[in-house]
Tab-separated table of C-alpha atoms and ligand atoms in Angstrom:
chain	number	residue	atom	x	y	z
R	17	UNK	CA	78.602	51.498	119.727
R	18	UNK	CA	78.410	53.604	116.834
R	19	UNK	CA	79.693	57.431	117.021
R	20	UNK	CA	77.418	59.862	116.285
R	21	UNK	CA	80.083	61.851	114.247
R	22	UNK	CA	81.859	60.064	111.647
R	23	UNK	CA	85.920	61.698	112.061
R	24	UNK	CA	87.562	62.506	108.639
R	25	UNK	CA	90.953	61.587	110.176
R	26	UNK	CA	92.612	63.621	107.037
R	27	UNK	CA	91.040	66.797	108.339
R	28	UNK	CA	91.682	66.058	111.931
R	29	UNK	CA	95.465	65.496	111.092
R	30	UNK	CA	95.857	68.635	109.283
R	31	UNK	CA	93.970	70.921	111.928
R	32	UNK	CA	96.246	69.413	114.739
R	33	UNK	CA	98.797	72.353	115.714
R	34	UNK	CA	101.793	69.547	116.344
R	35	UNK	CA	103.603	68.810	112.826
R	36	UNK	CA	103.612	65.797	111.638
R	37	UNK	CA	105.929	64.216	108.901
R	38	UNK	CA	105.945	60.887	107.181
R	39	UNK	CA	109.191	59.461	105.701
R	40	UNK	CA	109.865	56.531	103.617
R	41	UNK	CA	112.246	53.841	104.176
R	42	UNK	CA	114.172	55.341	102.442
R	43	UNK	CA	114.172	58.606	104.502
R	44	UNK	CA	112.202	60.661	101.822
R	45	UNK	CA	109.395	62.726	102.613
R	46	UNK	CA	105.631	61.732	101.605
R	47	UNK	CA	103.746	63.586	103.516
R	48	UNK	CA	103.214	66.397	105.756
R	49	UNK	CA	100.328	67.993	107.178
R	50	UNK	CA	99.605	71.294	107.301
R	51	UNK	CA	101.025	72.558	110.706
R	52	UNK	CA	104.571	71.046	109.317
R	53	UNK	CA	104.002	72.909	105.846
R	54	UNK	CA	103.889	75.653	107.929
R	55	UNK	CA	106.645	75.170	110.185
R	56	UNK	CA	109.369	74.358	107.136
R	57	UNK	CA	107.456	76.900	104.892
R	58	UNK	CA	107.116	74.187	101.796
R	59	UNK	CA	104.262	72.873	100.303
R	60	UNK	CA	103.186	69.251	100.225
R	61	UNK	CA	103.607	69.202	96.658
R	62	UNK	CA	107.842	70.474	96.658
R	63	UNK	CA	108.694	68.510	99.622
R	64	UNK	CA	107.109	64.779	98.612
R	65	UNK	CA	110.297	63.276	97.755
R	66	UNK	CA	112.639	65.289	99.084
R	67	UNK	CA	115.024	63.603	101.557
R	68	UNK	CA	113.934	64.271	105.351
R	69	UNK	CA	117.389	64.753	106.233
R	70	UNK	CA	117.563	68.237	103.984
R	71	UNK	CA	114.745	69.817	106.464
R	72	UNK	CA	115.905	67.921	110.237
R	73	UNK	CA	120.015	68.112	109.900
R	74	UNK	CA	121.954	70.640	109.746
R	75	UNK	CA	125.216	70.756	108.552
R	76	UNK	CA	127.242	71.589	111.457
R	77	UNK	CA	125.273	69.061	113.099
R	78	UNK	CA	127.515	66.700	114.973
R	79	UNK	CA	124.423	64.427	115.997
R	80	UNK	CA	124.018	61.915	113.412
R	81	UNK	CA	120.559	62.282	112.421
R	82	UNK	CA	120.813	59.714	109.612
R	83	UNK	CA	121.626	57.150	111.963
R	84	UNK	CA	118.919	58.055	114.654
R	85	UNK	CA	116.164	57.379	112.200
R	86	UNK	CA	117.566	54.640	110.663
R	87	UNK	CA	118.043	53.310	113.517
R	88	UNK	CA	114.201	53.748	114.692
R	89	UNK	CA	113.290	52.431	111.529
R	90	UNK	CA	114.703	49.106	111.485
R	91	UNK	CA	114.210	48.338	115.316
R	92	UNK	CA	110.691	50.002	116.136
R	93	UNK	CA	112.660	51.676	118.816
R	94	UNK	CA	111.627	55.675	118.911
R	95	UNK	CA	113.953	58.371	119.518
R	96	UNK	CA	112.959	61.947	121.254
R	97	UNK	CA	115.175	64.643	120.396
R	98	UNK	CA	115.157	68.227	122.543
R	99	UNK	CA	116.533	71.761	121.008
R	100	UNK	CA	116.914	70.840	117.650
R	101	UNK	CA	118.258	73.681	115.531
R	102	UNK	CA	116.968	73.430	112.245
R	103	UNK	CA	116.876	76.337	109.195
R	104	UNK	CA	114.370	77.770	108.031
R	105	UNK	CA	114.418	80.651	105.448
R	106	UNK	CA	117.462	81.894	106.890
R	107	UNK	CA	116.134	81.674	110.717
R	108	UNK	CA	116.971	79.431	113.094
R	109	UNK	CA	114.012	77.712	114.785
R	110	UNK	CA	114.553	75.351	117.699
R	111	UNK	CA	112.027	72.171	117.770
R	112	UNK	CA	111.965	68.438	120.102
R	113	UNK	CA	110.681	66.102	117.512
R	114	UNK	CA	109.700	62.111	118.059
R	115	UNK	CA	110.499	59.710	115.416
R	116	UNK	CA	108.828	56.548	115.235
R	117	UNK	CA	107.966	53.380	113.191
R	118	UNK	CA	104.611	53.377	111.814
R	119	UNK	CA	103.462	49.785	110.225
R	120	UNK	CA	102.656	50.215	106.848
R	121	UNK	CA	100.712	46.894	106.720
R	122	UNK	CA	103.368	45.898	104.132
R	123	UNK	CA	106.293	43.735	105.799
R	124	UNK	CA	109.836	45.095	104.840
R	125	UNK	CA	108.164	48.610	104.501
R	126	UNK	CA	108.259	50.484	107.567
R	127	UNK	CA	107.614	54.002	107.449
R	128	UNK	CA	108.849	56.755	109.959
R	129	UNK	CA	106.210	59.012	111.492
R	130	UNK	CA	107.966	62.118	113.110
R	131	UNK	CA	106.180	64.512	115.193
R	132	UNK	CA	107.539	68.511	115.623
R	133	UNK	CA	106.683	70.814	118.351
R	134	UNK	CA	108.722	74.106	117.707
R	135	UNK	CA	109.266	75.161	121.243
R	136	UNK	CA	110.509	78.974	120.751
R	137	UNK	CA	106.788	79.985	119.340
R	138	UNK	CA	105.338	80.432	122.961
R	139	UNK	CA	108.859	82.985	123.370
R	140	UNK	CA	108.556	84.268	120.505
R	141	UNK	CA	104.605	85.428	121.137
R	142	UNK	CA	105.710	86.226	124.824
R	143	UNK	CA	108.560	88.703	123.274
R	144	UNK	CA	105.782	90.036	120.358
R	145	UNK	CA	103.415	91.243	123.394
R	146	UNK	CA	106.346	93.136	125.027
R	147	UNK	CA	107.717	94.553	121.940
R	148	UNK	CA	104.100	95.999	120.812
R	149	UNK	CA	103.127	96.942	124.516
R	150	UNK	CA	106.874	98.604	124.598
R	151	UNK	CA	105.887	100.362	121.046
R	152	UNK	CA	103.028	101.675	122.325
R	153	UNK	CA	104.181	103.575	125.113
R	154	UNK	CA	106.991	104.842	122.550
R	155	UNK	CA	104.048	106.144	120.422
R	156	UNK	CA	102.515	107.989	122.796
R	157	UNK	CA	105.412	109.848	123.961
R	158	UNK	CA	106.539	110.213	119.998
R	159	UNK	CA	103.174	111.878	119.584
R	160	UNK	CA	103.515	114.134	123.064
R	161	UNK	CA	107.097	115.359	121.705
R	162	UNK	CA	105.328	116.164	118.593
R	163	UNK	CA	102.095	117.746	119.648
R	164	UNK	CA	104.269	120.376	121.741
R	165	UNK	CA	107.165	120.883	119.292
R	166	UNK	CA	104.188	121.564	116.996
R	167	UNK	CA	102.533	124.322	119.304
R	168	UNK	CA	104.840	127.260	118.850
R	169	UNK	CA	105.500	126.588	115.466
R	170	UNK	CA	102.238	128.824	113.772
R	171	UNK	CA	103.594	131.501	116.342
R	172	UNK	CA	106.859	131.426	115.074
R	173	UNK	CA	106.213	131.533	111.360
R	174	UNK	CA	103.774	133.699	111.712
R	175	UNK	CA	105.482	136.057	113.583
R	176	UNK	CA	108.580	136.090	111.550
R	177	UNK	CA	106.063	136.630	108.343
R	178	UNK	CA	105.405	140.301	110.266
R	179	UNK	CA	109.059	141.023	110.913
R	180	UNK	CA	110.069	140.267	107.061
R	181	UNK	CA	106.981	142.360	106.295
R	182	UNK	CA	107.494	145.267	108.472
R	183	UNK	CA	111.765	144.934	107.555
R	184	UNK	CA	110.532	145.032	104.033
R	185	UNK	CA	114.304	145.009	103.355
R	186	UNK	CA	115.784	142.319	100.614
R	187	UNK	CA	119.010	142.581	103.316
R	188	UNK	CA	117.014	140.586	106.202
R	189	UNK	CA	114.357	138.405	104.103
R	190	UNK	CA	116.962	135.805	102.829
R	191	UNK	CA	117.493	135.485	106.681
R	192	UNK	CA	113.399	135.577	107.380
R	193	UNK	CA	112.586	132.724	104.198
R	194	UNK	CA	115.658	130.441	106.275
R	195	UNK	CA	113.356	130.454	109.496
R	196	UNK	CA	109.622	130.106	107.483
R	197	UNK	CA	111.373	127.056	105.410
R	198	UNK	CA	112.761	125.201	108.701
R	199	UNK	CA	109.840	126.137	110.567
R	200	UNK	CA	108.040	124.065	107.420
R	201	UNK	CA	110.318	121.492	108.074
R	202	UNK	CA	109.735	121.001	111.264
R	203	UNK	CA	105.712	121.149	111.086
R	204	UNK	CA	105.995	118.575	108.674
R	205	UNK	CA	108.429	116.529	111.172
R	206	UNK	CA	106.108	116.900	113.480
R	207	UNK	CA	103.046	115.811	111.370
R	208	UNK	CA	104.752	112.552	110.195
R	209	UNK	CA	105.433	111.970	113.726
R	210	UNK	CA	101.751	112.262	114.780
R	211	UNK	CA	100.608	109.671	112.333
R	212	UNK	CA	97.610	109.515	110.617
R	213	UNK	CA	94.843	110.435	113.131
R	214	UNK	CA	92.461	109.116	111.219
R	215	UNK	CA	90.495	105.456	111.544
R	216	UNK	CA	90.882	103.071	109.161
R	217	UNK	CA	87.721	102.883	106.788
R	218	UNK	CA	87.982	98.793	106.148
R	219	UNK	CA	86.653	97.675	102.817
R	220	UNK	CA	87.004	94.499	101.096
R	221	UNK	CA	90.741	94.365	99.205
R	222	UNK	CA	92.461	92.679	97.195
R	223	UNK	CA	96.736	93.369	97.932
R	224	UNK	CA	97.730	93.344	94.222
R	225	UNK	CA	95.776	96.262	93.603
R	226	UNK	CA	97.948	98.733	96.335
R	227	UNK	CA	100.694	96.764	95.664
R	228	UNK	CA	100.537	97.401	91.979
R	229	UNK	CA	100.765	101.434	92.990
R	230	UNK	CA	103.392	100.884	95.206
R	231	UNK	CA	105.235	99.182	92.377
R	232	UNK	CA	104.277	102.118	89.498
R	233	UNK	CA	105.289	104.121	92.257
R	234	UNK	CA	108.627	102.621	92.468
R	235	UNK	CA	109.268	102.352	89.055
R	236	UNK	CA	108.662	106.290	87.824
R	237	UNK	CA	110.896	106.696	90.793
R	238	UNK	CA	113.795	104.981	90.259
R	239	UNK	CA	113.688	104.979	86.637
R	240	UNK	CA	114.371	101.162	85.884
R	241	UNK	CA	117.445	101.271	87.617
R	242	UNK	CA	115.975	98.668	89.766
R	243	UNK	CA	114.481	95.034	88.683
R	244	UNK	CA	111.459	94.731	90.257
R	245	UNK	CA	110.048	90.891	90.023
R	246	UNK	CA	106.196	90.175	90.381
R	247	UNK	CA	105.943	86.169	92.593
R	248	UNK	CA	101.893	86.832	92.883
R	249	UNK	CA	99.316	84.426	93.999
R	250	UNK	CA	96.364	85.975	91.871
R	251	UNK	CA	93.712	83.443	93.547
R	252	UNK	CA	94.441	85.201	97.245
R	253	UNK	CA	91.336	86.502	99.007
R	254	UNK	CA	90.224	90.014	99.550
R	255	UNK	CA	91.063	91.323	102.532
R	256	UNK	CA	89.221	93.831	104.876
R	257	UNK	CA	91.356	97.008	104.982
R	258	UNK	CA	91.732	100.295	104.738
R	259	UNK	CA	93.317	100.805	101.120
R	260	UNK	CA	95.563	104.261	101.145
R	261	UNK	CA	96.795	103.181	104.685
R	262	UNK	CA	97.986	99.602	103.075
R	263	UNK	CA	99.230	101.762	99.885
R	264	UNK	CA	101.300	103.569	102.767
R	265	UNK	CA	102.478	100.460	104.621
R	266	UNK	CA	103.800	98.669	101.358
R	267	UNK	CA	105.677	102.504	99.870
R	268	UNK	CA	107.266	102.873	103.567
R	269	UNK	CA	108.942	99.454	103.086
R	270	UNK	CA	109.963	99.222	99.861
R	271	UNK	CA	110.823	102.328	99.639
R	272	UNK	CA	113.623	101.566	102.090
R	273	UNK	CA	114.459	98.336	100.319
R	274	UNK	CA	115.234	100.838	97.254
R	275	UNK	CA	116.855	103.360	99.713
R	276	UNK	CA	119.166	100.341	101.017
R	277	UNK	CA	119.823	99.348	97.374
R	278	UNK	CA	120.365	102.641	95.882
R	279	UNK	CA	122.847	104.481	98.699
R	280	UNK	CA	124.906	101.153	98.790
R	281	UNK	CA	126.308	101.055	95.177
R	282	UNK	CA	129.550	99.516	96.197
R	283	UNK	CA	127.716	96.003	97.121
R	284	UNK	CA	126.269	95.920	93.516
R	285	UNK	CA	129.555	95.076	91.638
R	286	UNK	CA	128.478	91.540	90.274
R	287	UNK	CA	124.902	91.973	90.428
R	288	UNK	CA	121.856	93.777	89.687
R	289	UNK	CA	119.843	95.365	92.689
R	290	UNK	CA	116.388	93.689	92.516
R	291	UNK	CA	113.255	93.933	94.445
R	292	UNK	CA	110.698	90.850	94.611
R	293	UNK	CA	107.184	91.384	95.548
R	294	UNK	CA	105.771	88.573	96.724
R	295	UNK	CA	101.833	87.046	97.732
R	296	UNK	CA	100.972	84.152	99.228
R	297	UNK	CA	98.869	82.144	101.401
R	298	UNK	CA	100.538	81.505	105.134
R	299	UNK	CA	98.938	78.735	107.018
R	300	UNK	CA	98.514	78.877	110.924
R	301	UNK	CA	100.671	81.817	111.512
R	302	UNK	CA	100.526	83.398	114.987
R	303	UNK	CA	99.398	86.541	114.875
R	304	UNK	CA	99.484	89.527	118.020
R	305	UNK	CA	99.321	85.828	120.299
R	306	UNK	CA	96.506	84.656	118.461
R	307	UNK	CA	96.712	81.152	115.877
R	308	UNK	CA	95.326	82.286	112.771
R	309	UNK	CA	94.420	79.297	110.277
R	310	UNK	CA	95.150	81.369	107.430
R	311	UNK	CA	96.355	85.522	106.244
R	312	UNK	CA	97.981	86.582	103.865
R	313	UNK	CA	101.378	87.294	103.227
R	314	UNK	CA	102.719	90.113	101.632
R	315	UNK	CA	106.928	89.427	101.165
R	316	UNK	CA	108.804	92.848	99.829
R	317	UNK	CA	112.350	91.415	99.711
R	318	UNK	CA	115.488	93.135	98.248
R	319	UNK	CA	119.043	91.586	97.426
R	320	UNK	CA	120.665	94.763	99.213
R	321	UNK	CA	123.441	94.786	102.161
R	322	UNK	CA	120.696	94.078	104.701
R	323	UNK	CA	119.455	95.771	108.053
R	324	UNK	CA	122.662	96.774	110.088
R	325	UNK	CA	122.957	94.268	112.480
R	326	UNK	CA	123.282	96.819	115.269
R	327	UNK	CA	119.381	97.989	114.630
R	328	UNK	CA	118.062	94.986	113.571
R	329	UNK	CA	116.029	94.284	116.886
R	330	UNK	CA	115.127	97.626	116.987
R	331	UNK	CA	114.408	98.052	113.823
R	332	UNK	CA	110.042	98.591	114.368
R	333	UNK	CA	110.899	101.642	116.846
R	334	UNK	CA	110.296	105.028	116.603
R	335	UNK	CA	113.532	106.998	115.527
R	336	UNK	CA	116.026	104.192	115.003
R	337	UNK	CA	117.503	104.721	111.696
R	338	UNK	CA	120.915	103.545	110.104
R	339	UNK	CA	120.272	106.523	107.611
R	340	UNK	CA	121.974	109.754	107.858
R	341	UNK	CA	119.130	111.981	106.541
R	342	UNK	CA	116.170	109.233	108.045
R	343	UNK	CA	113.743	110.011	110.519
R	344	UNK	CA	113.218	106.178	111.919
R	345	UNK	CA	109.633	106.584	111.284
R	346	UNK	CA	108.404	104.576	108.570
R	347	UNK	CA	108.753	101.285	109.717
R	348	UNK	CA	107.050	102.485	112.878
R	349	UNK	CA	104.375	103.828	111.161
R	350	UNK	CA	104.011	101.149	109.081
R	351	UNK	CA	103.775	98.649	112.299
R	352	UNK	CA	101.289	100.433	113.705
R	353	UNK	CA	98.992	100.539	110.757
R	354	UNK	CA	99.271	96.657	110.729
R	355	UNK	CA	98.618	96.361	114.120
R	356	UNK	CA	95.202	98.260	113.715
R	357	UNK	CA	94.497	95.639	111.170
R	358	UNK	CA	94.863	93.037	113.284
R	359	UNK	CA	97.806	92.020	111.158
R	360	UNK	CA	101.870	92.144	111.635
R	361	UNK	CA	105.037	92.442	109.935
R	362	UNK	CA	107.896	90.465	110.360
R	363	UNK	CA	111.788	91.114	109.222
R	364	UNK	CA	114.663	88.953	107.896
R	365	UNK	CA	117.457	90.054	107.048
R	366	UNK	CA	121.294	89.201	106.022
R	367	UNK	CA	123.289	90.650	103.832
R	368	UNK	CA	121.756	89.771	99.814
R	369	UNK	CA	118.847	89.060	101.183
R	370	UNK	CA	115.874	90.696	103.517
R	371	UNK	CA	112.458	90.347	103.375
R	372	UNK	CA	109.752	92.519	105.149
R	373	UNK	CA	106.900	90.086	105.398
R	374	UNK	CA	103.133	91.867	106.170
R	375	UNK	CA	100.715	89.412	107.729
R	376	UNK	CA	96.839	90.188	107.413
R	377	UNK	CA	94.576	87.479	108.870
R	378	UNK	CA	91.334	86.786	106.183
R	379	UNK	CA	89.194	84.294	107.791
R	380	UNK	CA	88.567	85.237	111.586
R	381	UNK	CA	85.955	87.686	111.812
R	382	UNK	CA	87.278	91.238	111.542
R	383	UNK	CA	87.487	93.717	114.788
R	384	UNK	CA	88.778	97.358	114.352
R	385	UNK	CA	90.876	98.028	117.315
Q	405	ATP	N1	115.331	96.873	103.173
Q	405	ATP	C1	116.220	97.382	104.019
Q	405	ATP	N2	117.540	97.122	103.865
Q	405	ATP	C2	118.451	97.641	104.724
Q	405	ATP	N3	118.142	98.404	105.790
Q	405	ATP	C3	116.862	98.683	106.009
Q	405	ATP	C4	115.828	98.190	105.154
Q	405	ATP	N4	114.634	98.613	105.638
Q	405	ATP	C5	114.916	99.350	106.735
Q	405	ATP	N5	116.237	99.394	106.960
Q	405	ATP	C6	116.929	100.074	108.071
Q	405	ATP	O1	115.950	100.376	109.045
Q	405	ATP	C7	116.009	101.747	109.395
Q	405	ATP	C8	114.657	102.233	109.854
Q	405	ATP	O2	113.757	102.361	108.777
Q	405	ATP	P1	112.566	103.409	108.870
Q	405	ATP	O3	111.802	103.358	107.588
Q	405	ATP	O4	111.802	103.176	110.129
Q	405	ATP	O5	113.298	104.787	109.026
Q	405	ATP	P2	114.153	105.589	107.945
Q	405	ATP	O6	114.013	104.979	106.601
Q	405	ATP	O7	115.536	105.710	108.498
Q	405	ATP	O8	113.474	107.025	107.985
Q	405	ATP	P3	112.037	107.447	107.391
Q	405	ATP	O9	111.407	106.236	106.806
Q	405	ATP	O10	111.282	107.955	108.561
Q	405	ATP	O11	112.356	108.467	106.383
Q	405	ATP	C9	116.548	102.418	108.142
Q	405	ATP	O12	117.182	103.620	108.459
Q	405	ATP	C10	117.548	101.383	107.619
Q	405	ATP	O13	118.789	101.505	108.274
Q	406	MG	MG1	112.085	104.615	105.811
């Protein structure tokens, strides 16, 4: 019997959340659909060709992964691997993957179909939940702190305004303009660390345009001391957000890129500090616990020393710092604004190279949270 709905198999293939890779006999890659493009980060396009063995083996490898798929190849025999460690972008992912011979139709051509199911993606959205349920409640208290350190500040200032006045003795108001100034400190302490109480106000955007002032921004304030590289995708979609808050997320992070670059002269010796900023499409990304077929990605990436190790879980809470004079509170800020827009940033980092990537989903409907 005839089925009512005719399949495209191509679309079914590249909607199915397993990866899927096909390899030549000679163990190249000539296709892969879009959950693997995903998983490996590479396009169809760079990776047709390339030999399988560059994405599946590592080099301290001692299982002979050569061998294994050879080996499936010539005697139809498939091969399940568990834990695989493989590389990507720096991180190590852990996936079980199947290899097995596919019949090409064409004797002495069999091709290897191997499937990839990265297994720390359910941990890793387990862990997100815990870390932004954990930020939360760090907010809130944050913002308590605040509120009351706040409260007896007008009193203060204003009451050491009447002393200075009623002094009215040169002597004494070095000592009075001391308190007002710290008192102004403080308030504006304070202020950062309530955040914006404001709502967004979403309108359609498109992230070149904030990242553009982030980047004039960057540039009148460093005065070309810094090489700042453009990687844009100009055909990326509008997204709905609020614009000054996005302006705010992208000068938070790259202002500590140039921070990190800047106070660590001594690692520049060979080489030139440089900051990339970077847009692109990000298929099926996993966003707050939800599978988002498409956002987009927003990489600010430095060649600095990196995040100090010690921090680098942390890093998204309020008040850790590896600064002196920092506060701790711009990444946190920063998080939260891409939480309220239903997006996320991630970190990598080693020394040379870390990247800040922001996530904002485009296609799923949009709810303000
Ligand atoms: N690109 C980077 N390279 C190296 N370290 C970084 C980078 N970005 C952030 N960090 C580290 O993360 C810490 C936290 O950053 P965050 O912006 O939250 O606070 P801060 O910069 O210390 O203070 P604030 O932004 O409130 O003035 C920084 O102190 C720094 O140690
Ligand atoms: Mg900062």
């Amino acid at each position: 019997m005839d089925h009512p709905i005719a399949i495209d198999y191509r679309l079914l293939v590249d909607n199915l959340t397993t990866a899927i890779l096909l390899v030549d006999s000679n163990l190249n890659i000539f296709y892969l659909n879009s959950a693997c493009e995903a998983l490996f980060d590479i396009s169809l396009l760079r990776a047709s060709g390339m030999p399988v063995l560059n994405l599946l083996h590592m080099p301290n490898d001692e299982f002979n992964t050569e061998e294994a798929l050879k080996n499936t190849l010539h005697s139809g025999q498939h091969y399940t691997r568990r834990e695989a460690t493989i590389n990507v972008n720096f991180k190590d992912i852990h996936v079980d993957y199947t290899a097995s011979q596919l019949n090409s139709g064409k004797p002495y051509h069999p091709l290897l179909l191997i499937e990839l199911n990265q297994i720390d993606r359910m941990l890793k959205i387990s862990k997100e939940e815990n870390l932004i349920q954990q930020h939360q409640v760090a907010r809130q208290l944050i913002r308590g702190v605040a509120h009351e350190i706040k409260n007896p500040l007008g009193g203060i200032r204003g009451a050491t305004q009447l002393l200075a006045r009623s002094l009215n003795d040169p002597k004494y108001s070095e000592f009075t303009d001391i308190i007002i100034s710290e008192v102004d400190r403080l308030r504006n302490l304070a202020d950062t660390m309530l955040g914006s109480r404001q709502l967004p106000s979403y309108e359609p955007v498109n992230v070149h345009e904030p990242l553009e002032r982030v980047r004039a921004l960057i540039v009148n304030q460093t005065k070309k001391k810094i090489k700042i590289t453009r990687d844009y995708d100009l055909s990326l979609p509008d997204v709905l957000a609020d614009r000054d808050q996005l302006i705010q997320v992208m000068l938070n992070i790259s202002v500590n890129a140039v921070q990190a670059m800047t106070e660590n002269k001594e690692f520049f010796i060979d080489h030139q500090p440089e900051l990339v900023l970077r847009t692109r499409i990000q298929r099926l990304v996993t966003i707050n616990g939800v599978l988002q077929r498409s956002a987009v990605r927003i990489d600010i990436e430095d060649n600095g020393p990196g995040v100090p190790e010690e921090i680098l879980e942390s890093v998204f809470y309020p008040l850790v710092t590896g600064r002196a004079k920092g506060t701790g509170l711009g990444l946190s800020i920063a998080q939260n604004i891409m939480h309220q827009h239903n997006g996320m940033i991630e970190c990598q980092s080693v020394p040379g190279k870390t990247v800040f990537s922001l996530y904002l989903p485009w296609e799923s409907d949009h709810v303000a949270k």
